[in-house]
PDB file of C-alpha atoms in Angstrom:
ATOM      1  CA  MET S 251     -10.528  14.497   0.494  1.00 63.00           C
ATOM      2  CA  THR S 252      -6.835  13.716   0.264  1.00 90.00           C
ATOM      3  CA  ILE S 253      -7.448  10.614  -1.864  1.00 96.00           C
ATOM      4  CA  ASP S 254      -7.604  11.555  -5.542  1.00 97.00           C
ATOM      5  CA  ALA S 255      -9.330   9.100  -7.889  1.00 97.00           C
ATOM      6  CA  THR S 256      -8.989   9.152 -11.680  1.00 98.00           C
ATOM      7  CA  ARG S 257     -10.230   6.500 -14.090  1.00 97.00           C
ATOM      8  CA  ASP S 258      -8.712   5.636 -17.461  1.00 98.00           C
ATOM      9  CA  GLY S 259     -10.940   3.003 -19.014  1.00 97.00           C
ATOM     10  CA  PRO S 260     -10.810  -0.100 -16.796  1.00 98.00           C
ATOM     11  CA  VAL S 261      -7.983   1.240 -14.583  1.00 98.00           C
ATOM     12  CA  LEU S 262      -8.599   3.398 -11.523  1.00 98.00           C
ATOM     13  CA  THR S 263      -5.686   5.367 -10.067  1.00 98.00           C
ATOM     14  CA  LEU S 264      -5.880   6.282  -6.371  1.00 98.00           C
ATOM     15  CA  THR S 265      -3.367   8.920  -5.271  1.00 98.00           C
ATOM     16  CA  LEU S 266      -2.594   9.690  -1.632  1.00 98.00           C
ATOM     17  CA  ASN S 267      -2.401  13.472  -1.888  1.00 97.00           C
ATOM     18  CA  ARG S 268      -0.644  14.958   1.150  1.00 96.00           C
ATOM     19  CA  PRO S 269       2.875  15.481  -0.239  1.00 97.00           C
ATOM     20  CA  GLU S 270       3.606  18.204   2.320  1.00 96.00           C
ATOM     21  CA  ARG S 271       3.270  15.479   5.016  1.00 95.00           C
ATOM     22  CA  LEU S 272       4.981  12.736   2.987  1.00 97.00           C
ATOM     23  CA  ASN S 273       1.490  11.350   2.282  1.00 97.00           C
ATOM     24  CA  ALA S 274       1.004  10.400   5.922  1.00 96.00           C
ATOM     25  CA  LEU S 275      -2.643   9.662   6.665  1.00 94.00           C
ATOM     26  CA  THR S 276      -4.954  10.948   9.381  1.00 91.00           C
ATOM     27  CA  GLY S 277      -7.988   9.087  10.679  1.00 86.00           C
ATOM     28  CA  PRO S 278     -10.307  10.803   8.160  1.00 90.00           C
ATOM     29  CA  ASP S 279      -7.813  10.039   5.370  1.00 93.00           C
ATOM     30  CA  TYR S 280      -7.938   6.336   6.215  1.00 91.00           C
ATOM     31  CA  ARG S 281     -11.725   6.477   6.129  1.00 91.00           C
ATOM     32  CA  ASP S 282     -11.612   8.178   2.720  1.00 94.00           C
ATOM     33  CA  LEU S 283      -9.200   5.523   1.442  1.00 95.00           C
ATOM     34  CA  SER S 284     -11.472   2.778   2.756  1.00 94.00           C
ATOM     35  CA  ALA S 285     -14.422   4.368   0.955  1.00 94.00           C
ATOM     36  CA  ALA S 286     -12.434   4.598  -2.296  1.00 96.00           C
ATOM     37  CA  TRP S 287     -11.381   0.945  -1.874  1.00 95.00           C
ATOM     38  CA  ARG S 288     -14.990  -0.091  -1.390  1.00 94.00           C
ATOM     39  CA  GLU S 289     -16.224   1.946  -4.368  1.00 96.00           C
ATOM     40  CA  ALA S 290     -13.532   0.430  -6.598  1.00 97.00           C
ATOM     41  CA  GLY S 291     -14.733  -3.007  -5.622  1.00 95.00           C
ATOM     42  CA  GLU S 292     -18.350  -2.193  -6.407  1.00 95.00           C
ATOM     43  CA  ASP S 293     -17.754  -0.557  -9.819  1.00 96.00           C
ATOM     44  CA  ASP S 294     -17.792  -3.243 -12.500  1.00 93.00           C
ATOM     45  CA  ARG S 295     -16.166  -0.865 -14.989  1.00 96.00           C
ATOM     46  CA  ILE S 296     -12.935  -1.122 -12.976  1.00 97.00           C
ATOM     47  CA  ARG S 297     -10.749  -4.190 -13.481  1.00 97.00           C
ATOM     48  CA  ALA S 298      -7.479  -2.963 -11.925  1.00 98.00           C
ATOM     49  CA  VAL S 299      -6.328  -0.264  -9.508  1.00 98.00           C
ATOM     50  CA  VAL S 300      -3.077   1.699  -9.271  1.00 98.00           C
ATOM     51  CA  LEU S 301      -2.163   3.014  -5.810  1.00 98.00           C
ATOM     52  CA  THR S 302       0.450   5.762  -5.557  1.00 98.00           C
ATOM     53  CA  GLY S 303       1.476   8.843  -3.596  1.00 98.00           C
ATOM     54  CA  ALA S 304       1.608  12.439  -4.757  1.00 98.00           C
ATOM     55  CA  GLY S 305       4.939  14.208  -5.185  1.00 97.00           C
ATOM     56  CA  GLU S 306       8.456  12.857  -5.476  1.00 96.00           C
ATOM     57  CA  ARG S 307       9.352  12.360  -1.812  1.00 97.00           C
ATOM     58  CA  ALA S 308       7.077   9.586  -0.581  1.00 98.00           C
ATOM     59  CA  PHE S 309       4.595   6.856  -1.411  1.00 98.00           C
ATOM     60  CA  CYS S 310       3.242   6.904   2.135  1.00 98.00           C
ATOM     61  CA  THR S 311       4.740   7.146   5.618  1.00 96.00           C
ATOM     62  CA  GLY S 312       1.773   5.581   7.382  1.00 92.00           C
ATOM     63  CA  ALA S 313      -0.273   7.295  10.039  1.00 87.00           C
ATOM     64  CA  ASP S 314       0.309  11.010  10.626  1.00 89.00           C
ATOM     65  CA  LEU S 315       1.626  11.043  14.190  1.00 75.00           C
ATOM     66  CA  ARG S 316       0.521  14.643  14.676  1.00 79.00           C
ATOM     67  CA  ASP S 317      -3.010  13.290  14.371  1.00 69.00           C
ATOM     68  CA  THR S 318      -2.727   9.862  15.981  1.00 64.00           C
ATOM     69  CA  ILE S 319      -0.702  10.776  19.093  1.00 57.00           C
ATOM     70  CA  PRO S 320      -3.185  13.429  20.329  1.00 59.00           C
ATOM     71  CA  HIS S 321      -6.098  11.201  19.261  1.00 63.00           C
ATOM     72  CA  PRO S 322      -5.060   7.597  19.918  1.00 60.00           C
ATOM     73  CA  PRO S 323      -7.382   4.799  18.833  1.00 60.00           C
ATOM     74  CA  PRO S 324      -9.452   3.013  21.489  1.00 62.00           C
ATOM     75  CA  LEU S 325      -7.619   0.240  23.331  1.00 59.00           C
ATOM     76  CA  LEU S 326     -10.072  -2.220  21.789  1.00 60.00           C
ATOM     77  CA  ASP S 327      -8.754  -1.303  18.336  1.00 60.00           C
ATOM     78  CA  LEU S 328      -5.205  -2.124  19.420  1.00 55.00           C
ATOM     79  CA  ALA S 329      -6.295  -5.461  20.865  1.00 55.00           C
ATOM     80  CA  LYS S 330      -8.435  -6.237  17.807  1.00 55.00           C
ATOM     81  CA  PRO S 331      -6.845  -4.674  14.697  1.00 51.00           C
ATOM     82  CA  MET S 332      -9.852  -5.705  12.571  1.00 50.00           C
ATOM     83  CA  ALA S 333     -12.116  -3.469  14.664  1.00 51.00           C
ATOM     84  CA  ALA S 334     -11.473  -0.692  12.146  1.00 60.00           C
ATOM     85  CA  VAL S 335     -11.165  -2.484   8.818  1.00 71.00           C
ATOM     86  CA  ARG S 336      -8.999  -0.510   6.390  1.00 85.00           C
ATOM     87  CA  PRO S 337      -7.014  -1.352   3.247  1.00 91.00           C
ATOM     88  CA  ASP S 338      -3.900  -1.816   5.387  1.00 85.00           C
ATOM     89  CA  ARG S 339      -5.873  -4.094   7.719  1.00 77.00           C
ATOM     90  CA  ALA S 340      -7.189  -6.618   5.234  1.00 75.00           C
ATOM     91  CA  GLN S 341     -10.181  -4.695   3.883  1.00 86.00           C
ATOM     92  CA  PRO S 342     -10.897  -6.878   0.842  1.00 85.00           C
ATOM     93  CA  LEU S 343     -10.648  -5.638  -2.727  1.00 93.00           C
ATOM     94  CA  TRP S 344     -10.936  -8.630  -5.052  1.00 93.00           C
ATOM     95  CA  LYS S 345      -9.457  -6.754  -7.990  1.00 96.00           C
ATOM     96  CA  PRO S 346      -5.732  -6.511  -8.803  1.00 97.00           C
ATOM     97  CA  VAL S 347      -3.952  -3.545  -7.218  1.00 97.00           C
ATOM     98  CA  VAL S 348      -0.611  -2.245  -8.509  1.00 98.00           C
ATOM     99  CA  ALA S 349       1.521  -0.059  -6.228  1.00 98.00           C
ATOM    100  CA  ALA S 350       3.694   2.699  -7.717  1.00 98.00           C
ATOM    101  CA  VAL S 351       6.274   3.572  -5.055  1.00 98.00           C
ATOM    102  CA  ARG S 352       8.578   6.582  -4.990  1.00 98.00           C
ATOM    103  CA  GLY S 353      10.609   7.861  -2.064  1.00 98.00           C
ATOM    104  CA  TYR S 354       9.697   6.868   1.477  1.00 98.00           C
ATOM    105  CA  CYS S 355       7.493   3.839   2.075  1.00 98.00           C
ATOM    106  CA  LEU S 356       7.572   3.548   5.842  1.00 96.00           C
ATOM    107  CA  GLY S 357       5.534   2.130   8.697  1.00 92.00           C
ATOM    108  CA  GLY S 358       1.891   1.860   7.781  1.00 91.00           C
ATOM    109  CA  GLY S 359       2.823   2.908   4.265  1.00 95.00           C
ATOM    110  CA  LEU S 360       4.827  -0.291   3.863  1.00 95.00           C
ATOM    111  CA  THR S 361       1.976  -2.290   5.378  1.00 92.00           C
ATOM    112  CA  LEU S 362      -0.369  -0.667   2.866  1.00 94.00           C
ATOM    113  CA  MET S 363       1.973  -1.534  -0.020  1.00 95.00           C
ATOM    114  CA  LEU S 364       2.019  -5.157   1.106  1.00 92.00           C
ATOM    115  CA  ARG S 365      -1.761  -5.276   0.675  1.00 92.00           C
ATOM    116  CA  THR S 366      -1.285  -4.679  -3.065  1.00 95.00           C
ATOM    117  CA  ASP S 367      -0.684  -7.456  -5.580  1.00 95.00           C
ATOM    118  CA  LEU S 368       1.979  -6.061  -7.920  1.00 97.00           C
ATOM    119  CA  ARG S 369       4.567  -3.458  -6.927  1.00 98.00           C
ATOM    120  CA  VAL S 370       6.749  -1.152  -8.991  1.00 98.00           C
ATOM    121  CA  ALA S 371       9.391   0.725  -7.018  1.00 98.00           C
ATOM    122  CA  ALA S 372      11.622   3.617  -7.960  1.00 98.00           C
ATOM    123  CA  GLU S 373      15.363   3.305  -7.600  1.00 98.00           C
ATOM    124  CA  ASP S 374      15.121   6.019  -4.927  1.00 96.00           C
ATOM    125  CA  ALA S 375      12.490   4.177  -2.842  1.00 98.00           C
ATOM    126  CA  VAL S 376      13.246   3.690   0.859  1.00 98.00           C
ATOM    127  CA  PHE S 377      11.423   1.095   2.945  1.00 97.00           C
ATOM    128  CA  GLY S 378      11.215   0.497   6.679  1.00 94.00           C
ATOM    129  CA  LEU S 379       9.132  -0.261   9.759  1.00 90.00           C
ATOM    130  CA  PRO S 380      10.264   2.292  12.371  1.00 89.00           C
ATOM    131  CA  GLU S 381       7.407   1.591  14.800  1.00 82.00           C
ATOM    132  CA  VAL S 382       9.604  -0.324  17.253  1.00 80.00           C
ATOM    133  CA  ALA S 383      11.701   2.815  17.818  1.00 78.00           C
ATOM    134  CA  TRP S 384       8.574   4.867  18.438  1.00 75.00           C
ATOM    135  CA  GLY S 385       6.912   2.446  20.849  1.00 73.00           C
ATOM    136  CA  ILE S 386       4.023   1.824  18.434  1.00 72.00           C
ATOM    137  CA  PRO S 387       2.596  -1.657  17.725  1.00 65.00           C
ATOM    138  CA  VAL S 388       3.671  -3.018  14.331  1.00 69.00           C
ATOM    139  CA  ASN S 389       0.713  -4.167  12.222  1.00 67.00           C
ATOM    140  CA  CYS S 390       2.967  -6.084   9.839  1.00 65.00           C
ATOM    141  CA  PRO S 391       4.062  -9.602  10.898  1.00 55.00           C
ATOM    142  CA  PRO S 392       7.638 -10.519   9.824  1.00 55.00           C
ATOM    143  CA  GLY S 393       6.311 -13.370   7.695  1.00 55.00           C
ATOM    144  CA  GLU S 394       4.617 -10.900   5.353  1.00 65.00           C
ATOM    145  CA  LEU S 395       7.923  -9.293   4.426  1.00 69.00           C
ATOM    146  CA  GLY S 396       9.117 -11.369   1.503  1.00 58.00           C
ATOM    147  CA  SER S 397      10.148 -14.985   1.471  1.00 52.00           C
ATOM    148  CA  SER S 398      12.732 -14.664   4.231  1.00 58.00           C
ATOM    149  CA  HIS S 399      11.333 -14.666   7.746  1.00 70.00           C
ATOM    150  CA  PRO S 400      14.740 -13.746   9.286  1.00 82.00           C
ATOM    151  CA  ALA S 401      14.935 -10.642   7.073  1.00 84.00           C
ATOM    152  CA  GLY S 402      11.392  -9.666   8.029  1.00 83.00           C
ATOM    153  CA  ALA S 403      12.226 -10.147  11.688  1.00 85.00           C
ATOM    154  CA  ARG S 404      15.326  -7.972  11.302  1.00 88.00           C
ATOM    155  CA  TRP S 405      13.356  -5.142   9.727  1.00 88.00           C
ATOM    156  CA  THR S 406      10.553  -5.247  12.293  1.00 86.00           C
ATOM    157  CA  LEU S 407      12.802  -5.676  15.354  1.00 86.00           C
ATOM    158  CA  THR S 408      15.501  -3.145  14.442  1.00 89.00           C
ATOM    159  CA  GLY S 409      13.527  -0.565  12.507  1.00 89.00           C
ATOM    160  CA  GLU S 410      16.278  -0.512   9.866  1.00 92.00           C
ATOM    161  CA  ARG S 411      15.550   1.091   6.523  1.00 95.00           C
ATOM    162  CA  PHE S 412      16.369  -0.681   3.274  1.00 96.00           C
ATOM    163  CA  ASP S 413      16.495   0.307  -0.373  1.00 97.00           C
ATOM    164  CA  ALA S 414      14.640  -0.816  -3.487  1.00 98.00           C
ATOM    165  CA  ALA S 415      17.372  -3.262  -4.496  1.00 97.00           C
ATOM    166  CA  GLU S 416      17.006  -5.116  -1.195  1.00 95.00           C
ATOM    167  CA  ALA S 417      13.227  -5.001  -1.431  1.00 95.00           C
ATOM    168  CA  TYR S 418      13.471  -6.614  -4.871  1.00 96.00           C
ATOM    169  CA  ARG S 419      15.951  -9.226  -3.649  1.00 94.00           C
ATOM    170  CA  TYR S 420      13.538 -10.384  -0.947  1.00 92.00           C
ATOM    171  CA  GLY S 421      10.476 -10.329  -3.199  1.00 91.00           C
ATOM    172  CA  LEU S 422       8.707  -7.290  -1.752  1.00 94.00           C
ATOM    173  CA  VAL S 423       8.538  -5.568  -5.158  1.00 96.00           C
ATOM    174  CA  ASN S 424       8.217  -6.921  -8.702  1.00 97.00           C
ATOM    175  CA  ARG S 425      10.190  -4.287 -10.578  1.00 98.00           C
ATOM    176  CA  VAL S 426      12.649  -1.470  -9.864  1.00 98.00           C
ATOM    177  CA  VAL S 427      12.726   1.328 -12.440  1.00 98.00           C
ATOM    178  CA  PRO S 428      14.007   4.921 -12.714  1.00 98.00           C
ATOM    179  CA  ALA S 429      11.967   7.299 -10.587  1.00 98.00           C
ATOM    180  CA  ASP S 430      10.450   9.127 -13.547  1.00 97.00           C
ATOM    181  CA  ARG S 431       9.095   5.833 -14.955  1.00 98.00           C
ATOM    182  CA  VAL S 432       7.382   4.449 -11.860  1.00 98.00           C
ATOM    183  CA  LEU S 433       3.815   5.610 -12.420  1.00 98.00           C
ATOM    184  CA  ALA S 434       3.903   4.959 -16.169  1.00 98.00           C
ATOM    185  CA  THR S 435       5.252   1.444 -15.606  1.00 98.00           C
ATOM    186  CA  ALA S 436       2.678   0.657 -12.923  1.00 98.00           C
ATOM    187  CA  THR S 437      -0.144   2.062 -15.054  1.00 98.00           C
ATOM    188  CA  ALA S 438       0.928   0.050 -18.105  1.00 98.00           C
ATOM    189  CA  LEU S 439       1.052  -3.071 -15.956  1.00 98.00           C
ATOM    190  CA  ALA S 440      -2.447  -2.359 -14.625  1.00 98.00           C
ATOM    191  CA  HIS S 441      -3.787  -1.927 -18.154  1.00 98.00           C
ATOM    192  CA  ARG S 442      -2.169  -5.190 -19.200  1.00 98.00           C
ATOM    193  CA  VAL S 443      -3.837  -6.964 -16.284  1.00 97.00           C
ATOM    194  CA  ALA S 444      -7.159  -5.262 -17.063  1.00 98.00           C
ATOM    195  CA  GLU S 445      -7.244  -6.844 -20.529  1.00 97.00           C
ATOM    196  CA  HIS S 446      -8.513 -10.041 -18.890  1.00 96.00           C
ATOM    197  CA  PRO S 447     -12.107 -10.773 -17.824  1.00 96.00           C
ATOM    198  CA  LEU S 448     -13.001  -9.356 -14.429  1.00 94.00           C
ATOM    199  CA  LYS S 449     -14.396 -12.619 -13.082  1.00 95.00           C
ATOM    200  CA  ASP S 450     -11.124 -14.406 -13.896  1.00 96.00           C
ATOM    201  CA  LEU S 451      -9.000 -11.687 -12.278  1.00 95.00           C
ATOM    202  CA  MET S 452     -11.110 -11.788  -9.134  1.00 94.00           C
ATOM    203  CA  ALA S 453     -10.981 -15.594  -9.028  1.00 95.00           C
ATOM    204  CA  VAL S 454      -7.189 -15.619  -9.347  1.00 93.00           C
ATOM    205  CA  LYS S 455      -6.799 -13.077  -6.544  1.00 91.00           C
ATOM    206  CA  TYR S 456      -9.291 -14.854  -4.309  1.00 90.00           C
ATOM    207  CA  LEU S 457      -7.505 -18.193  -4.736  1.00 90.00           C
ATOM    208  CA  ALA S 458      -4.101 -16.564  -4.150  1.00 84.00           C
ATOM    209  CA  LEU S 459      -5.207 -14.936  -0.906  1.00 79.00           C
ATOM    210  CA  SER S 460      -7.225 -17.896   0.363  1.00 78.00           C
ATOM    211  CA  ARG S 461      -4.513 -20.556   0.254  1.00 67.00           C
TER     212      ARG S 461
END
């Protein structure tokens, strides 16, 4: 598996562990992440999750094109994105998830980050949706990218990259910290969240996502 899972009391940390490929994910990696997501939801000992990427260069750069181009998904999956439910495609986890983002957060990696609830980004983080330049369907509607639809449209239609300061300005991340403090900050935030009763945390998230 390339998804490492470690538990510290009520907080589970999931680490995408392919730093040599900028934590890009293959089909089996996505299935492993989905399984870890599901297990986190079923384990009542866990009240919060931290999602991060191994190494210093990337949080996640989405699908590994060396895997997906030779083995494209069925056309039905493209027409119906929910055909293969994954964390980046609305697979539910009714527990708070905190993203710890360093380096590149691109394509499906950005979509995955947007499925988390709280986000801590390093000052060196770089965001973007380059799919339009590659001729790949974008799974992230512009309206999901912060409070400004025009900014989201610009990022999805041009493929431009943007830094952590801009991500914070448009509400994509909650905090921007020095790179060496990202994981510690995200973990501390997860532990603070996990101090509250699980049923209340799940109710708050459910209401937030159901409005």
